[in-house]
Tab-separated table of C-alpha atoms and ligand atoms in Angstrom:
chain	number	residue	atom	x	y	z
Y	1	MET	CA	129.184	-27.556	72.943
Y	2	ASP	CA	128.595	-25.282	69.992
Y	3	ILE	CA	125.595	-22.954	70.779
Y	4	GLY	CA	126.118	-21.315	67.104
Y	5	ILE	CA	125.158	-24.838	65.373
Y	6	LEU	CA	121.997	-24.805	67.662
Y	7	ARG	CA	121.158	-21.141	66.774
Y	8	ASP	CA	121.604	-21.893	62.935
Y	9	ARG	CA	119.224	-24.875	63.241
Y	10	VAL	CA	116.691	-22.752	65.019
Y	11	ASP	CA	116.948	-20.121	62.348
Y	12	LYS	CA	116.739	-22.762	59.571
Y	13	GLU	CA	113.613	-24.392	61.140
Y	14	LEU	CA	111.846	-21.121	61.685
Y	15	SER	CA	112.578	-19.775	58.351
Y	16	SER	CA	111.078	-22.897	56.824
Y	17	ILE	CA	107.620	-22.085	58.469
Y	18	LYS	CA	104.670	-21.334	56.018
Y	19	THR	CA	101.754	-22.318	57.674
Y	20	ILE	CA	100.119	-22.633	61.116
Y	21	ASP	CA	100.674	-26.378	60.850
Y	22	ASP	CA	104.535	-25.762	60.092
Y	23	VAL	CA	104.529	-23.753	63.448
Y	24	ARG	CA	103.211	-26.723	65.347
Y	25	LYS	CA	105.603	-29.004	63.790
Y	26	VAL	CA	108.684	-26.778	64.281
Y	27	ARG	CA	107.636	-26.272	67.978
Y	28	ILE	CA	107.513	-30.057	68.680
Y	29	SER	CA	110.976	-30.636	66.764
Y	30	LEU	CA	112.703	-27.795	68.566
Y	31	LEU	CA	111.071	-27.612	72.078
Y	32	GLY	CA	109.117	-30.788	72.363
Y	33	ARG	CA	110.105	-33.257	74.981
Y	34	LYS	CA	112.469	-35.111	72.496
Y	35	GLY	CA	113.364	-32.027	70.712
Y	36	VAL	CA	116.607	-30.432	69.868
Y	37	PHE	CA	116.630	-28.140	73.074
Y	38	SER	CA	116.277	-30.963	75.454
Y	39	GLU	CA	118.898	-32.939	73.719
Y	40	TYR	CA	121.278	-29.965	74.218
Y	41	ILE	CA	120.162	-29.674	77.710
Y	42	ASP	CA	120.786	-33.294	78.385
Y	43	ASN	CA	124.253	-32.875	77.074
Y	44	ILE	CA	125.104	-30.000	79.395
Y	45	LYS	CA	125.270	-32.635	82.062
Y	46	LEU	CA	128.493	-34.010	80.297
Y	47	LEU	CA	130.293	-30.623	80.662
Y	48	ASP	CA	132.643	-29.353	83.399
Y	49	LYS	CA	131.039	-27.759	86.177
Y	50	GLU	CA	132.018	-24.145	85.152
Y	51	LYS	CA	131.075	-24.518	81.457
Y	52	ARG	CA	127.585	-26.056	82.420
Y	53	ARG	CA	126.581	-22.840	83.974
Y	54	GLU	CA	127.536	-20.620	81.218
Y	55	ALA	CA	126.027	-23.135	78.483
Y	56	GLY	CA	122.988	-23.420	80.450
Y	57	GLN	CA	122.283	-19.763	80.541
Y	58	GLU	CA	123.088	-19.462	76.755
Y	59	ILE	CA	120.674	-22.318	75.896
Y	60	ASN	CA	117.933	-20.942	78.241
Y	61	ALA	CA	118.206	-17.529	76.609
Y	62	LEU	CA	117.996	-18.891	73.070
Y	63	LYS	CA	115.048	-21.286	74.011
Y	64	THR	CA	113.194	-18.148	75.403
Y	65	GLU	CA	113.823	-16.269	72.303
Y	66	THR	CA	112.819	-19.366	70.099
Y	67	GLU	CA	109.495	-19.565	72.084
Y	68	ASN	CA	108.808	-15.913	71.398
Y	69	ARG	CA	109.497	-16.035	67.875
Y	70	LEU	CA	107.477	-19.130	67.560
Y	71	ARG	CA	104.528	-17.412	69.219
Y	72	GLU	CA	104.780	-14.331	66.958
Y	73	LEU	CA	104.782	-16.612	63.850
Y	74	GLU	CA	101.918	-18.586	65.384
Y	75	ILE	CA	99.679	-15.410	65.922
Y	76	SER	CA	100.343	-14.073	62.335
Y	77	TYR	CA	99.550	-17.453	60.766
Y	78	GLU	CA	96.476	-17.969	62.787
Y	79	GLY	CA	95.204	-14.407	61.743
Y	80	GLU	CA	95.938	-15.421	58.148
Y	81	GLU	CA	94.274	-18.803	58.506
Y	82	LYS	CA	91.261	-17.398	60.094
Y	83	GLY	CA	91.040	-14.593	57.345
Y	84	LYS	CA	91.158	-17.372	54.764
Y	85	ARG	CA	88.223	-19.219	56.357
Y	86	GLU	CA	86.234	-16.081	56.464
Y	87	THR	CA	86.983	-15.221	52.940
Y	88	ALA	CA	85.862	-18.726	52.158
Y	89	SER	CA	82.550	-18.487	54.156
Y	90	ARG	CA	81.862	-14.960	52.520
Y	91	VAL	CA	82.192	-16.191	48.906
Y	92	ASP	CA	81.995	-20.012	48.617
Y	93	ILE	CA	81.720	-20.262	44.758
Y	94	THR	CA	81.002	-23.886	45.180
Y	95	MET	CA	77.711	-23.251	46.959
Y	96	PRO	CA	74.467	-23.675	44.965
Y	97	GLY	CA	73.010	-20.100	44.226
Y	98	LYS	CA	69.826	-18.869	45.681
Y	99	VAL	CA	67.189	-19.287	43.059
Y	100	PRO	CA	65.155	-16.141	42.750
Y	101	LEU	CA	61.590	-16.332	42.767
Y	102	ILE	CA	60.099	-15.452	39.366
Y	103	GLY	CA	56.620	-14.282	39.061
Y	104	ARG	CA	54.245	-15.396	36.518
Y	105	LYS	CA	51.068	-14.201	34.848
Y	106	HIS	CA	47.767	-14.681	36.899
Y	107	PRO	CA	45.475	-17.528	35.627
Y	108	ILE	CA	42.882	-14.834	34.725
Y	109	THR	CA	45.607	-12.870	32.754
Y	110	GLN	CA	46.590	-16.122	31.093
Y	111	THR	CA	43.208	-16.779	30.162
Y	112	LEU	CA	42.525	-13.207	29.040
Y	113	ASP	CA	45.672	-13.286	26.892
Y	114	GLU	CA	44.501	-16.493	25.210
Y	115	MET	CA	41.200	-15.050	24.455
Y	116	ILE	CA	42.742	-12.073	22.920
Y	117	ARG	CA	44.967	-14.054	20.940
Y	118	ILE	CA	42.093	-16.112	19.402
Y	119	PHE	CA	40.057	-13.277	18.514
Y	120	THR	CA	42.770	-11.050	17.170
Y	121	SER	CA	43.665	-14.036	14.846
Y	122	LEU	CA	40.122	-13.916	13.664
Y	123	GLY	CA	40.598	-10.145	12.790
Y	124	PHE	CA	39.075	-8.362	15.863
Y	125	SER	CA	41.116	-5.485	17.352
Y	126	VAL	CA	41.157	-4.720	20.997
Y	127	ALA	CA	39.109	-1.464	22.268
Y	128	GLU	CA	38.920	-0.425	25.778
Y	129	GLY	CA	36.532	1.674	27.887
Y	130	PRO	CA	36.528	3.192	31.585
Y	131	ASP	CA	35.766	1.003	34.566
Y	132	ILE	CA	34.000	4.084	35.917
Y	133	GLU	CA	31.104	4.492	33.336
Y	134	LEU	CA	28.345	6.833	32.881
Y	135	ASP	CA	24.737	5.283	33.437
Y	136	TYR	CA	24.062	6.308	30.070
Y	137	TYR	CA	26.713	4.040	28.464
Y	138	ASN	CA	26.252	1.219	30.956
Y	139	PHE	CA	22.438	1.135	30.611
Y	140	GLU	CA	20.584	3.659	28.847
Y	141	ALA	CA	22.196	3.525	25.500
Y	142	LEU	CA	21.981	-0.308	25.612
Y	143	ASN	CA	18.586	-0.098	25.715
Y	144	ILE	CA	18.088	-0.544	29.575
Y	145	PRO	CA	16.198	2.346	30.709
Y	146	ALA	CA	16.089	3.354	34.453
Y	147	ASP	CA	12.889	1.217	35.223
Y	148	HIS	CA	13.915	-1.714	33.101
Y	149	PRO	CA	13.963	-5.130	35.267
Y	150	ALA	CA	17.236	-5.929	33.565
Y	151	ARG	CA	18.830	-3.574	35.989
Y	152	ASP	CA	17.979	-5.762	38.843
Y	153	MET	CA	20.209	-8.553	37.625
Y	154	GLN	CA	23.140	-6.101	37.257
Y	155	ASP	CA	22.966	-4.053	40.510
Y	156	THR	CA	26.062	-2.167	40.967
Y	157	PHE	CA	28.171	0.418	42.799
Y	158	TYR	CA	26.892	3.878	42.275
Y	159	ILE	CA	29.500	6.508	42.428
Y	160	GLN	CA	27.370	9.413	42.213
Y	161	ASN	CA	24.174	10.199	40.364
Y	162	GLY	CA	24.480	9.044	36.623
Y	163	VAL	CA	27.924	7.371	37.452
Y	164	VAL	CA	28.529	3.746	38.138
Y	165	LEU	CA	31.280	1.099	38.008
Y	166	ARG	CA	30.512	-0.695	34.893
Y	167	THR	CA	28.346	-3.966	35.255
Y	168	HIS	CA	29.487	-5.420	32.059
Y	169	THR	CA	31.740	-4.609	28.942
Y	170	SER	CA	28.862	-3.882	26.650
Y	171	PRO	CA	29.212	-0.112	27.201
Y	172	VAL	CA	32.441	-0.310	25.126
Y	173	GLN	CA	30.217	-1.289	22.071
Y	174	ILE	CA	28.606	2.111	22.547
Y	175	ARG	CA	31.625	4.125	22.806
Y	176	VAL	CA	33.193	2.523	19.771
Y	177	MET	CA	30.236	2.860	17.731
Y	178	GLU	CA	29.937	6.562	18.672
Y	179	SER	CA	33.626	7.218	17.585
Y	180	GLN	CA	33.790	5.390	14.295
Y	181	LEU	CA	31.657	4.458	11.237
Y	182	PRO	CA	31.036	0.653	10.236
Y	183	PRO	CA	32.692	-1.813	9.666
Y	184	VAL	CA	33.305	-2.648	13.261
Y	185	LYS	CA	35.026	-5.610	14.489
Y	186	ILE	CA	36.228	-5.458	17.972
Y	187	ILE	CA	36.661	-7.246	21.434
Y	188	ALA	CA	36.755	-5.271	24.581
Y	189	PRO	CA	38.286	-7.070	27.470
Y	190	GLY	CA	38.208	-5.700	30.950
Y	191	ALA	CA	37.099	-5.614	34.749
Y	192	VAL	CA	33.396	-5.250	35.544
Y	193	TYR	CA	31.627	-4.917	38.919
Y	194	ARG	CA	28.508	-6.070	40.555
Y	195	CYS	CA	27.110	-6.313	43.954
Y	196	ASP	CA	27.554	-10.006	44.182
Y	197	ASN	CA	29.855	-12.102	46.569
Y	198	ASP	CA	29.638	-16.074	46.660
Y	199	ILE	CA	31.350	-19.238	45.581
Y	200	SER	CA	30.572	-18.332	41.950
Y	201	HIS	CA	30.306	-14.575	42.060
Y	202	THR	CA	33.171	-11.845	42.965
Y	203	PRO	CA	32.259	-8.286	43.293
Y	204	MET	CA	35.007	-7.493	40.536
Y	205	PHE	CA	35.456	-10.023	37.629
Y	206	HIS	CA	36.395	-9.748	34.014
Y	207	GLN	CA	34.576	-9.871	30.586
Y	208	VAL	CA	35.488	-9.987	26.938
Y	209	GLU	CA	32.941	-8.275	24.846
Y	210	GLY	CA	32.704	-8.915	21.012
Y	211	LEU	CA	30.967	-6.745	18.370
Y	212	MET	CA	31.000	-7.057	14.501
Y	213	VAL	CA	28.965	-4.526	12.582
Y	214	ASP	CA	28.890	-4.301	8.679
Y	215	LYS	CA	26.756	-4.763	5.630
Y	216	ASN	CA	25.224	-8.289	5.840
Y	217	VAL	CA	26.543	-9.603	9.150
Y	218	ARG	CA	24.344	-12.599	10.025
Y	219	PHE	CA	23.477	-14.746	12.986
Y	220	SER	CA	25.450	-17.392	11.117
Y	221	ASP	CA	28.617	-15.361	11.272
Y	222	LEU	CA	28.101	-15.103	15.094
Y	223	LYS	CA	28.004	-18.988	15.276
Y	224	GLY	CA	30.949	-19.305	13.057
Y	225	ILE	CA	33.240	-16.967	15.089
Y	226	LEU	CA	32.053	-18.636	18.251
Y	227	SER	CA	32.636	-21.960	16.947
Y	228	MET	CA	36.134	-21.001	16.052
Y	229	PHE	CA	36.554	-19.548	19.453
Y	230	VAL	CA	35.383	-22.629	21.240
Y	231	GLN	CA	37.423	-25.054	19.222
Y	232	GLU	CA	40.492	-23.053	19.845
Y	233	MET	CA	39.970	-22.564	23.380
Y	234	PHE	CA	38.481	-26.008	24.521
Y	235	GLY	CA	39.365	-28.343	21.716
Y	236	LYS	CA	38.269	-29.339	18.088
Y	237	ASP	CA	35.505	-31.618	19.121
Y	238	THR	CA	33.892	-29.396	21.924
Y	239	PRO	CA	29.984	-29.365	21.070
Y	240	LEU	CA	28.391	-25.955	21.055
Y	241	ARG	CA	24.759	-25.109	21.397
Y	242	PHE	CA	22.649	-21.864	21.241
Y	243	ARG	CA	19.752	-21.218	23.686
Y	244	PRO	CA	17.191	-18.514	23.009
Y	245	SER	CA	17.563	-15.706	25.663
Y	246	TYR	CA	17.043	-12.302	26.173
Y	247	PHE	CA	19.018	-9.095	26.617
Y	248	PRO	CA	17.603	-5.891	25.936
Y	249	PHE	CA	20.420	-4.932	23.541
Y	250	THR	CA	20.158	-7.771	21.119
Y	251	GLU	CA	17.347	-9.364	18.981
Y	252	PRO	CA	17.420	-12.145	18.844
Y	253	SER	CA	19.413	-13.120	21.826
Y	254	ALA	CA	20.977	-16.385	22.523
Y	255	GLU	CA	23.120	-17.866	25.393
Y	256	VAL	CA	25.781	-20.261	24.368
Y	257	ASP	CA	26.691	-23.321	26.176
Y	258	ILE	CA	29.599	-25.804	25.342
Y	259	GLY	CA	29.537	-29.467	26.121
Y	260	CYS	CA	30.848	-30.085	29.706
Y	261	VAL	CA	34.420	-30.525	29.488
Y	262	ILE	CA	34.807	-32.156	32.836
Y	263	CYS	CA	32.310	-35.110	32.256
Y	264	GLY	CA	32.124	-35.123	28.354
Y	265	GLY	CA	28.425	-34.427	28.390
Y	266	VAL	CA	27.338	-37.345	30.404
Y	267	GLY	CA	26.342	-35.204	33.419
Y	268	CYS	CA	28.323	-34.193	36.666
Y	269	ARG	CA	28.480	-31.838	39.637
Y	270	VAL	CA	29.993	-29.092	37.606
Y	271	CYS	CA	27.422	-28.848	34.754
Y	272	LYS	CA	24.726	-29.762	37.340
Y	273	ASP	CA	23.929	-33.100	35.327
Y	274	THR	CA	22.926	-31.206	32.145
Y	275	GLY	CA	25.959	-32.152	30.164
Y	276	TRP	CA	26.416	-28.362	29.331
Y	277	LEU	CA	28.187	-25.279	30.618
Y	278	GLU	CA	26.994	-21.721	29.786
Y	279	ILE	CA	29.806	-19.514	28.649
Y	280	LEU	CA	28.299	-16.369	27.242
Y	281	GLY	CA	25.448	-14.165	26.042
Y	282	SER	CA	25.168	-13.003	22.654
Y	283	GLY	CA	22.849	-11.885	19.788
Y	284	MET	CA	22.072	-9.685	16.884
Y	285	VAL	CA	22.568	-5.881	17.756
Y	286	HIS	CA	19.136	-4.345	18.653
Y	287	PRO	CA	17.961	-1.642	16.045
Y	288	GLN	CA	17.453	0.709	19.048
Y	289	VAL	CA	21.272	0.581	19.948
Y	290	PHE	CA	22.026	1.232	16.334
Y	291	ARG	CA	19.802	4.396	16.518
Y	292	ASN	CA	21.325	5.323	19.658
Y	293	VAL	CA	24.828	5.670	18.289
Y	294	GLY	CA	23.528	7.275	14.890
Y	295	TYR	CA	24.177	4.125	12.661
Y	296	ASP	CA	21.632	3.567	10.117
Y	297	GLN	CA	19.870	0.291	10.864
Y	298	GLU	CA	18.462	-0.151	7.569
Y	299	GLU	CA	21.991	-0.415	5.860
Y	300	ILE	CA	23.962	-2.580	8.501
Y	301	THR	CA	23.609	-5.474	10.905
Y	302	GLY	CA	25.682	-6.802	13.692
Y	303	PHE	CA	26.275	-9.380	16.259
Y	304	ALA	CA	27.542	-9.018	19.908
Y	305	PHE	CA	28.540	-11.374	22.467
Y	306	GLY	CA	29.863	-11.116	26.082
Y	307	MET	CA	31.728	-13.629	28.092
Y	308	GLY	CA	33.156	-14.092	31.771
Y	309	VAL	CA	36.812	-14.693	31.651
Y	310	GLU	CA	36.737	-16.271	35.297
Y	311	ARG	CA	34.069	-18.631	34.083
Y	312	ILE	CA	36.119	-19.593	31.095
Y	313	ALA	CA	39.196	-19.976	33.257
Y	314	MET	CA	37.333	-21.940	35.687
Y	315	ILE	CA	36.131	-24.472	33.039
Y	316	ARG	CA	39.791	-24.451	31.541
Y	317	TYR	CA	41.501	-25.354	34.814
Y	318	GLY	CA	38.788	-27.272	36.668
Y	319	ILE	CA	38.514	-24.805	39.409
Y	320	ASP	CA	35.157	-24.822	41.418
Y	321	ASP	CA	35.592	-21.751	43.524
Y	322	ILE	CA	35.827	-18.415	41.640
Y	323	ARG	CA	37.147	-16.719	44.856
Y	324	GLN	CA	40.417	-18.755	44.585
Y	325	PHE	CA	41.573	-16.201	41.900
Y	326	TYR	CA	41.437	-13.435	44.481
Y	327	TYR	CA	42.950	-14.892	47.622
Y	328	ASN	CA	46.400	-14.187	46.323
Y	329	ASP	CA	47.479	-17.502	47.734
Y	330	ILE	CA	50.768	-18.525	46.258
Y	331	ARG	CA	50.290	-22.213	46.376
Y	332	PHE	CA	47.106	-21.841	44.252
Y	333	LEU	CA	48.475	-19.276	41.821
Y	334	SER	CA	51.831	-21.114	41.370
Y	335	GLN	CA	49.869	-24.197	39.779
Y	336	PHE	CA	49.154	-22.204	36.619
N	401	DAH	N1	26.388	-7.816	28.920
N	401	DAH	C1	25.831	-9.044	29.108
N	401	DAH	C2	26.085	-9.505	30.675
N	401	DAH	O1	27.137	-9.012	31.151
N	401	DAH	C3	26.471	-10.160	28.232
N	401	DAH	C4	26.063	-10.009	26.950
N	401	DAH	C5	24.893	-10.607	26.353
N	401	DAH	C6	26.916	-9.381	25.978
N	401	DAH	C7	24.510	-10.467	24.866
N	401	DAH	C8	26.626	-9.083	24.766
N	401	DAH	C9	25.378	-9.640	24.297
N	401	DAH	O2	27.221	-8.350	23.767
N	401	DAH	O3	25.171	-9.513	22.951
N	401	DAH	O4	25.246	-10.258	31.072
């Protein structure tokens, strides 16, 4: 019996091992029940008594050595395999990526952007004023003296004597006219504040003010500009009407309604069965306002208007509760 041949066979098989599966296969073919070693061990019986013992010892020693070498190979390939599995689970390039949540503009900002786009395309530039405003600009200069009943409608947050959170964007009219001579053609978008809180009022909301002052600015110019705006914002066939109204800083004054975009004018819950939706206040700038800023009211005329952005957005998107804009609920906001 030639143990050398067995040893060569063992070496050859072990050196062919490349994976953990090969380790298992080689173990079976060498050490398995019908493997090479059991074949040799069976053959020992055929030998002479004296040789049997010696051959048995040699084969057993080789068997133990083979088992040890296989175990070593097994451990190292197992580690490699595990490493591969771990690497694969760390970077699985076939896995779909995580889609990052991308924010979007708030519906009020979107509406404001659209309003600004329309008015700037009509030649208006954008002016701004402070949210914390002097009583003088918010009321006095706009012809609303301290005891004027119009103040009741615009109760606000008083910071200290003579300083308020502005109740409308109209004070920007005064600030702009104080700082430049006519012609003036501005819009003033921004936040305003009032002591109100219900389904159609929030303590903070937004307005866009408009002011155009020049020689010969007429009421028909106001009507033309607002018609263009309404057509752009709500569609070409949206009807528009002016209703006589009162504001201390305009004379004459008008409120502007558009035909209800929800029911088309037949009457519904949103327009309270009138077929019309009020969208803004407007008028010809009051001579006293011009005097307050030092403009010569004999030389020039002007129109002004102010509209609520939330109101426009509610009509545009068919929203019936203004407070939805400020709950910060992603389910609501992600619809726009
Ligand atoms: N400032 C008024 C308000 O908040 C709206 C307004 C009315 C603005 C008439 C104007 C205007 O410029 O001419 O109720």
